[in-house]
């Protein structure tokens, strides 16, 4: 299940963050971070944010770490050989 907050409309709160419930599986962050891939295994849609960080779940640091993780995932999946010209476009 998913629980959403509307902290921006509530004057008592200045923000919200993700946290696993007591019933969440131990691999909840990994499950949320799993990319959608082509049949060949290339990531097409990646997910980042504090809820996808195993080490820093629910923190700004986790959001930053997960963004870096997903950028590296895409760069690794779609990088091209050093033999190709730097001006040769890479098709996604």
Short mmCIF file of C-alpha atoms in Angstrom, two decimals:
data_model
loop_
_atom_site.label_atom_id
_atom_site.label_comp_id
_atom_site.label_asym_id
_atom_site.label_seq_id
_atom_site.Cartn_x
_atom_site.Cartn_y
_atom_site.Cartn_z
CA UNK A 1 0.00 0.00 0.00
CA UNK A 2 1.01 3.61 -0.46
CA UNK A 3 0.42 6.48 1.94
CA UNK A 4 0.58 10.06 0.67
CA UNK A 5 0.85 13.23 2.71
CA UNK A 6 -0.15 16.77 1.90
CA UNK A 7 2.35 18.50 4.17
CA UNK A 8 2.44 21.66 2.05
CA UNK A 9 -1.20 22.39 2.95
CA UNK A 10 -0.69 21.87 6.70
CA UNK A 11 0.76 24.84 8.59
CA UNK A 12 2.10 22.56 11.38
CA UNK A 13 4.60 20.78 9.13
CA UNK A 14 7.53 22.04 7.08
CA UNK A 15 8.18 18.91 5.08
CA UNK A 16 7.78 15.20 4.75
CA UNK A 17 10.04 12.26 4.11
CA UNK A 18 9.80 8.59 3.28
CA UNK A 19 10.08 5.88 5.89
CA UNK A 20 9.44 2.15 5.79
CA UNK A 21 6.49 0.86 7.76
CA UNK A 22 6.94 -1.93 10.28
CA UNK A 23 5.47 -4.36 7.76
CA UNK A 24 7.72 -3.26 4.87
CA UNK A 25 10.00 -5.97 3.52
CA UNK A 26 13.73 -5.55 4.21
CA UNK A 27 14.38 -4.93 0.50
CA UNK A 28 11.75 -2.19 0.10
CA UNK A 29 14.30 0.40 -1.12
CA UNK A 30 15.68 -2.00 -3.74
CA UNK A 31 12.15 -2.84 -4.90
CA UNK A 32 11.28 0.84 -5.29
CA UNK A 33 14.57 1.49 -7.13
CA UNK A 34 14.18 -1.33 -9.66
CA UNK A 35 14.24 0.22 -13.16
CA UNK A 36 11.85 -0.59 -15.95
CA UNK A 37 13.91 -2.32 -18.62
CA UNK A 38 13.68 -3.38 -22.23
CA UNK A 39 13.48 -7.13 -22.94
CA UNK A 40 17.26 -6.94 -23.49
CA UNK A 41 17.73 -5.62 -19.95
CA UNK A 42 18.50 -1.97 -20.79
CA UNK A 43 16.98 0.49 -18.31
CA UNK A 44 14.35 2.76 -19.85
CA UNK A 45 12.80 4.35 -16.76
CA UNK A 46 14.86 4.74 -13.59
CA UNK A 47 13.67 5.68 -10.12
CA UNK A 48 15.53 7.88 -7.65
CA UNK A 49 14.61 9.61 -4.41
CA UNK A 50 15.11 9.13 -0.71
CA UNK A 51 12.74 6.15 -0.64
CA UNK A 52 15.02 4.25 -3.03
CA UNK A 53 18.19 4.63 -0.98
CA UNK A 54 19.09 1.58 1.09
CA UNK A 55 21.73 3.38 3.18
CA UNK A 56 20.05 6.78 3.64
CA UNK A 57 16.33 6.06 3.39
CA UNK A 58 14.24 9.19 3.99
CA UNK A 59 17.06 11.76 3.82
CA UNK A 60 18.29 14.43 1.42
CA UNK A 61 21.55 12.50 1.27
CA UNK A 62 19.60 9.45 0.16
CA UNK A 63 17.91 11.45 -2.59
CA UNK A 64 21.27 12.72 -3.84
CA UNK A 65 22.89 9.29 -3.61
CA UNK A 66 20.06 7.67 -5.52
CA UNK A 67 20.20 10.29 -8.28
CA UNK A 68 23.90 9.59 -8.72
CA UNK A 69 23.22 5.84 -8.69
CA UNK A 70 20.64 6.10 -11.46
CA UNK A 71 22.79 8.45 -13.55
CA UNK A 72 25.61 5.91 -13.31
CA UNK A 73 23.21 3.11 -14.24
CA UNK A 74 22.16 4.97 -17.41
CA UNK A 75 25.70 5.98 -18.33
CA UNK A 76 26.86 2.40 -17.96
CA UNK A 77 23.96 1.00 -19.96
CA UNK A 78 24.15 3.49 -22.82
CA UNK A 79 27.83 4.37 -22.98
CA UNK A 80 29.60 3.76 -26.26
CA UNK A 81 32.96 2.26 -27.08
CA UNK A 82 36.02 4.51 -26.94
CA UNK A 83 36.65 3.43 -30.54
CA UNK A 84 33.67 5.46 -31.71
CA UNK A 85 33.99 9.14 -32.43
CA UNK A 86 32.91 11.48 -29.66
CA UNK A 87 30.72 13.20 -32.27
CA UNK A 88 28.83 10.01 -33.13
CA UNK A 89 25.41 10.18 -31.48
CA UNK A 90 24.33 7.33 -29.26
CA UNK A 91 20.82 6.07 -29.95
CA UNK A 92 18.67 5.45 -26.89
#
